[in-house]
Short mmCIF file of C-alpha atoms and ligand atoms in Angstrom, two decimals:
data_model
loop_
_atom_site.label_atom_id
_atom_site.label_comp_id
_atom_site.label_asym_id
_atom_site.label_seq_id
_atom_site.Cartn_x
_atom_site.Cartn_y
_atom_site.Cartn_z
CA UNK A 59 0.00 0.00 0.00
CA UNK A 60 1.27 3.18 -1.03
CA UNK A 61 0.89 6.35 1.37
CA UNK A 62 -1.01 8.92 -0.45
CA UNK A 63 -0.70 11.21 1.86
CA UNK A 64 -1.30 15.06 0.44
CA UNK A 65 -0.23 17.68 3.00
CA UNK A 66 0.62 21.60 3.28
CA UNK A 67 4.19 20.72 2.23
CA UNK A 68 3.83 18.63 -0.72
CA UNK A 69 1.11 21.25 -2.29
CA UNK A 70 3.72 24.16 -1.31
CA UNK A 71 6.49 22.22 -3.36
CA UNK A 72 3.76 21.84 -6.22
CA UNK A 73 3.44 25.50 -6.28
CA UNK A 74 7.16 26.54 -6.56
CA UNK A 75 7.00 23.56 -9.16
CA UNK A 76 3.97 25.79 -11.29
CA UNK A 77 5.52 28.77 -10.44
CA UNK A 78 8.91 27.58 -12.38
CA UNK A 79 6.90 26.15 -15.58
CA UNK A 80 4.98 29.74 -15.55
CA UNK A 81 8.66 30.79 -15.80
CA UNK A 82 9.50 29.01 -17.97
CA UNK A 83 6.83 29.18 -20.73
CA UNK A 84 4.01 27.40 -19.99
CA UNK A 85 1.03 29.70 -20.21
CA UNK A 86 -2.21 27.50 -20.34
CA UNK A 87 -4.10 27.74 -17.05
CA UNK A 88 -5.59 24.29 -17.14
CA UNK A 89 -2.34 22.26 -17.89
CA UNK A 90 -0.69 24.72 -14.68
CA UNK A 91 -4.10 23.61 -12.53
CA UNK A 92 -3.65 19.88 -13.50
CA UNK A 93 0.10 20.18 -11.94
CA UNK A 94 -1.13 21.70 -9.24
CA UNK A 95 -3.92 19.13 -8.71
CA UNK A 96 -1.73 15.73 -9.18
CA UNK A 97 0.45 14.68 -6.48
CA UNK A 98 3.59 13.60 -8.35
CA UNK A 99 5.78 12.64 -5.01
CA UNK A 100 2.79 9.44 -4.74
CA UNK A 101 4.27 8.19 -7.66
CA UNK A 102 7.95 7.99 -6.17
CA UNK A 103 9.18 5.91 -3.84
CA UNK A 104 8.46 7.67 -0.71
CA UNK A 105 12.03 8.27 -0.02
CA UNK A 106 12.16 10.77 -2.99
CA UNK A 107 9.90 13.28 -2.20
CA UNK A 108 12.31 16.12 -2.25
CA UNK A 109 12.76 15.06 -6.10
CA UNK A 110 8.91 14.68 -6.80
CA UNK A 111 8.92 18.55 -7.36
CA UNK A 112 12.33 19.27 -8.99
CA UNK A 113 12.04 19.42 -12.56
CA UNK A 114 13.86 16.48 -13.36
CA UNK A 115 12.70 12.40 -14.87
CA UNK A 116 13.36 9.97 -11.82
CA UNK A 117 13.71 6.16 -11.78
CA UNK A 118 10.37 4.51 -11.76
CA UNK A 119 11.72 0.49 -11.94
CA UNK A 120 11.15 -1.81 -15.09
CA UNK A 121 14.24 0.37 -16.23
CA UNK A 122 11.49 3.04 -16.95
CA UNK A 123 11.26 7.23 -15.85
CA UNK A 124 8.52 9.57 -14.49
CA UNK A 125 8.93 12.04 -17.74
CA UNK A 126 10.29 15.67 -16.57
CA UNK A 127 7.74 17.84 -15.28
CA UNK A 128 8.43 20.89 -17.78
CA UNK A 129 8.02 18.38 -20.52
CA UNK A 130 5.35 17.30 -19.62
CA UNK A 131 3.93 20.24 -19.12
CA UNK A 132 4.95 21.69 -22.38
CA UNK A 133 3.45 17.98 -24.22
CA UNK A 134 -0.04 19.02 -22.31
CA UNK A 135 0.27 21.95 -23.60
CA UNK A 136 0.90 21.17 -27.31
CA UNK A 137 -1.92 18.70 -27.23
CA UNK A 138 -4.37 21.69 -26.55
CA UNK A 139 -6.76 19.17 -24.16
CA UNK A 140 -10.42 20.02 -23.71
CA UNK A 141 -13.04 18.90 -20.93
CA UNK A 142 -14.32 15.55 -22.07
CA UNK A 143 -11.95 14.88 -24.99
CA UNK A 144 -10.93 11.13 -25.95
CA UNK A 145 -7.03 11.21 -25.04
CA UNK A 146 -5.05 8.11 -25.93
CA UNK A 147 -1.44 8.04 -23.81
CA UNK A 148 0.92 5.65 -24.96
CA UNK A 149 3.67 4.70 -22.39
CA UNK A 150 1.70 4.52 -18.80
CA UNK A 151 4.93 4.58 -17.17
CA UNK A 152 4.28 5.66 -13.41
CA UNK A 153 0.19 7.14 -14.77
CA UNK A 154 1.94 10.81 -14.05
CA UNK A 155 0.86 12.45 -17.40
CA UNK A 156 -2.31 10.27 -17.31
CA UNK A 157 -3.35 12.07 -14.15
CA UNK A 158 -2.49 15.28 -15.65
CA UNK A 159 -4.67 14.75 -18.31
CA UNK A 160 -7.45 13.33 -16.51
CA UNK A 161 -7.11 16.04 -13.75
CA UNK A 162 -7.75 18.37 -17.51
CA UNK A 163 -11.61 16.63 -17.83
CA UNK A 164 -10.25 14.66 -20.47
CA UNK A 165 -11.16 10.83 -20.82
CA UNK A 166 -7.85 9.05 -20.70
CA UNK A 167 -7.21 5.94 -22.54
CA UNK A 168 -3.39 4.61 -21.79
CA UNK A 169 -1.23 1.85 -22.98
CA UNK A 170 2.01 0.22 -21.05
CA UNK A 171 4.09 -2.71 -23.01
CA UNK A 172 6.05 -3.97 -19.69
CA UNK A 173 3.47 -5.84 -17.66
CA UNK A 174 5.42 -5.48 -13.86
CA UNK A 175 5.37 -1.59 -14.53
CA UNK A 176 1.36 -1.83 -15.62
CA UNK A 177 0.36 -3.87 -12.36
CA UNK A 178 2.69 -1.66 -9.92
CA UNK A 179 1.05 1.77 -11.56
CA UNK A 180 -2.37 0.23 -11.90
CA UNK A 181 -2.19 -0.11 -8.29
CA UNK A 182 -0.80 3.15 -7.37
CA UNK A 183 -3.65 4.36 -9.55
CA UNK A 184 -6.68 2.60 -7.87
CA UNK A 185 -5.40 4.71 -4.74
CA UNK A 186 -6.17 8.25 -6.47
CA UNK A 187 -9.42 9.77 -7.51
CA UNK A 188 -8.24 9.82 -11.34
CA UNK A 189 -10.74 7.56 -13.51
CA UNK A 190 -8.40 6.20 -16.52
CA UNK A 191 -8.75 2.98 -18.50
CA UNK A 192 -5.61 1.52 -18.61
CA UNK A 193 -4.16 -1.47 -20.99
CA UNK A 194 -1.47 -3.45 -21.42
CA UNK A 195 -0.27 -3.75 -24.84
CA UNK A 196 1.56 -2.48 -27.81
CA UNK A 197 0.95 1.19 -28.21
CA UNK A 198 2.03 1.23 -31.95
CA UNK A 199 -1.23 -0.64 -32.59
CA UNK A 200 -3.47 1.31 -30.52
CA UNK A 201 -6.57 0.80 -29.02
CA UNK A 202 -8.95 0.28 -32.47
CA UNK A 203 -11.63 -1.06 -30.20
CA UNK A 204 -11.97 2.48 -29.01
CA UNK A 205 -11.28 4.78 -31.90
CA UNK A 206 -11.25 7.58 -32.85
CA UNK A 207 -9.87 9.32 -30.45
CA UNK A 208 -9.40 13.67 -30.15
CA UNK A 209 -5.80 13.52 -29.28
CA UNK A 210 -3.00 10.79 -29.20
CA UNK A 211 0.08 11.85 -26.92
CA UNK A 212 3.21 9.60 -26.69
CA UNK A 213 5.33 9.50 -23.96
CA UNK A 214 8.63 7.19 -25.49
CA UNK A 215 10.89 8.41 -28.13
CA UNK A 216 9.73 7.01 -31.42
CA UNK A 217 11.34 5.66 -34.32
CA UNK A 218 8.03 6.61 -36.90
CA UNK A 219 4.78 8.23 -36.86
CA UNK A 220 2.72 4.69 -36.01
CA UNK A 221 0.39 4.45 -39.22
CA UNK A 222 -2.51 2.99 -37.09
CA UNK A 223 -2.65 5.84 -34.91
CA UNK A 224 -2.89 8.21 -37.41
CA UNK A 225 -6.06 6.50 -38.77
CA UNK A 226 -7.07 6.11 -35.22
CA UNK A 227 -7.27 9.85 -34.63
CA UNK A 228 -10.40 11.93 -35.59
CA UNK A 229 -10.40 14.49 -38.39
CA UNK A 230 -8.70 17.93 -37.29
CA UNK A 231 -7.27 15.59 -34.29
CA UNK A 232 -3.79 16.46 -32.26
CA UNK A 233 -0.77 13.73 -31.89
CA UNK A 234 2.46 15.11 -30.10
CA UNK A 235 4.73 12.49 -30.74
CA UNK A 236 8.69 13.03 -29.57
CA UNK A 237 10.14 11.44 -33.27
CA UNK A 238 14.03 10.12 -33.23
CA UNK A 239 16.31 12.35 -35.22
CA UNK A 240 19.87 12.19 -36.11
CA UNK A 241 21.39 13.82 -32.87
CA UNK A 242 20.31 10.59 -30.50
CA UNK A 243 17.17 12.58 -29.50
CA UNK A 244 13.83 13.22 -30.10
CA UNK A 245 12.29 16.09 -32.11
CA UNK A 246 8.77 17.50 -30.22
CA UNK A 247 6.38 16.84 -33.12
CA UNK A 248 2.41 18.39 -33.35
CA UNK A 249 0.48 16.43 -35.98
CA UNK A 250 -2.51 17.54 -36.83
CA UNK A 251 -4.98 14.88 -38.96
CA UNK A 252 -6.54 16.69 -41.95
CA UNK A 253 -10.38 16.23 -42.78
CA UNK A 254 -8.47 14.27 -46.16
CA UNK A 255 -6.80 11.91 -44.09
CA UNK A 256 -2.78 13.81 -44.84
CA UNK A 257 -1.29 15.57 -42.21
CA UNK A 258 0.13 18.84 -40.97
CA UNK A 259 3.33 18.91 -39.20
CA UNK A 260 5.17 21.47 -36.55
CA UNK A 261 8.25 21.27 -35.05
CA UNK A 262 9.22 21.98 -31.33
CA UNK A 263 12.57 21.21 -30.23
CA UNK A 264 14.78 18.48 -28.99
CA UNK A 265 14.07 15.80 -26.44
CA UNK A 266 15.33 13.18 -24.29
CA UNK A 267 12.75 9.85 -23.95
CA UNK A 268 13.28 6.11 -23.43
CA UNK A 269 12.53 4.33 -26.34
CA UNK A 270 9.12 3.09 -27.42
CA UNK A 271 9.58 -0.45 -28.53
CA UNK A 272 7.12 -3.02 -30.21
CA UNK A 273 5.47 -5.81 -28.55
CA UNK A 274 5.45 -6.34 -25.45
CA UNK A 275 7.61 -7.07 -21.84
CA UNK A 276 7.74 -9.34 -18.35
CA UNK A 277 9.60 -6.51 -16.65
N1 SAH B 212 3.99 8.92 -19.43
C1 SAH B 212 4.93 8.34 -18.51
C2 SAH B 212 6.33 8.36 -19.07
C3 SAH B 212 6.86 6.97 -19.09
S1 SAH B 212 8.35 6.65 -19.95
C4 SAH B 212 4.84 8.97 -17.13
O1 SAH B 212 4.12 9.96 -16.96
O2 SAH B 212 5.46 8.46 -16.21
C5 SAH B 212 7.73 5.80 -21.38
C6 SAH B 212 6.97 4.53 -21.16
O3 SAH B 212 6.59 4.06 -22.46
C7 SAH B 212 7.73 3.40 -20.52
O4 SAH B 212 7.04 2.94 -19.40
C8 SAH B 212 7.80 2.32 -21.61
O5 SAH B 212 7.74 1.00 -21.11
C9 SAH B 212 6.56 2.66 -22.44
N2 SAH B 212 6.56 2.18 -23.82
C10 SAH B 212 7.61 2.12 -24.71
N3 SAH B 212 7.18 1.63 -25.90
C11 SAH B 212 5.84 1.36 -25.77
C12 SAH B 212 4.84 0.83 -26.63
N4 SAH B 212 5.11 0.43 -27.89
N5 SAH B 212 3.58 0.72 -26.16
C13 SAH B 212 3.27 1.09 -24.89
N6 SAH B 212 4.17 1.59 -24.03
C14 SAH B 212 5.44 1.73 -24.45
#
């Protein structure tokens, strides 16, 4: 059992935390209130909680990392997230940027490959008031059972834009995908689907992710 425990400390350290991505950018009230809202040291061993609200990844086991703070602030941001939107998450990881999301009014739909990692954060999850539907699975086939969705985010470095996402993501629909490039990074991509099926595509700077992979794992 995991101590959820939410007190004057840990939502002071969340400020400074929203106070550092206002500095740093990140101008969209709801994405700031979602950070505000989620209590990112829960997903941490409890050891860590002075790193919860740094603005760095951390070690989450499986060989896996809670995603930066600022990035994923700026990836909620990109994705441009309204109240009751279908949002499809691929690489659950620790369920961080699945709170975030949900904590936005959106309906989140999220996919983890390892199956260890799935059961630990599935668990972590059940202990929060976040409603996500969570799946274990290959994220570069998506969830077609539940298609189309409003917005796609992925949360793993990528080595292609997945084709069945793209034809699992409604008309004028959002993907922000971090896509390998040549420097051993990822560039921040916005995709946005086309009523004609092609797609538009915007740039936004380099990245650091774990890999997303095909298939799936034990670990
Ligand atoms: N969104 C996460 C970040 C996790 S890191 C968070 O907030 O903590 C990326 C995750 O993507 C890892 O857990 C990794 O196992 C998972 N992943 C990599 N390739 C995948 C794939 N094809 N399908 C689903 N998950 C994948």
């Amino acid at each position: 059992m995991r101590n959820t425990e939410d007190n004057y400390r840990h939502k002071g350290m969340r400020q400074q935390l929203v106070n550092q991505l206002r500095k740093e950018g990140i101008t969209n009230e709801t994405v700031l209130a979602a950070i505000k809202e989620v209590p990112r040291h829960v997903f941490l061993d409890s050891s860590f909680v002075e790193f919860a609200y740094s603005d760095q990844a951390f070690p989450i086991g499986s060989g896996q990392t809670i995603s930066q703070p600022s990035t994923v602030a700026f990836q909620t941001e990109l994705l441009a997230v309204g109240k009751g939107m279908k949002v499809l998450e691929i690489g659950t990881g620790s369920g961080y940027q699945a709170c975030v999301l949900a904590a936005m009014g959106a309906r989140v739909f999220s996919i983890e490959r390892q199956r260890n990692l799935f059961f630990r954060t599935k668990e972590i999850l059940e202990q929060l008031p976040f409603r996500l539907k969570l799946f274990l699975g290959d994220g570069f086939e998506g969830l077609p059972t539940y298609a189309p969705f409003d917005r796609i985010i992925i949360t793993a470095g990528a080595p292609c834009i997945p084709p069945k996402l793209i034809e699992q993501l409604k008309p004028n629909g959002i993907m922000v995908i971090p896509m390998d490039n040549t420097e051993g990074g990822q560039t921040m991509l916005r995709i946005t689907k086309q009523p004609d099926g092609s797609f538009a595509q915007e740039e936004f700077g380099n990245f650091k992710f774990v890999p997303m992979l095909s298939g799936t794992a034990s670990d």
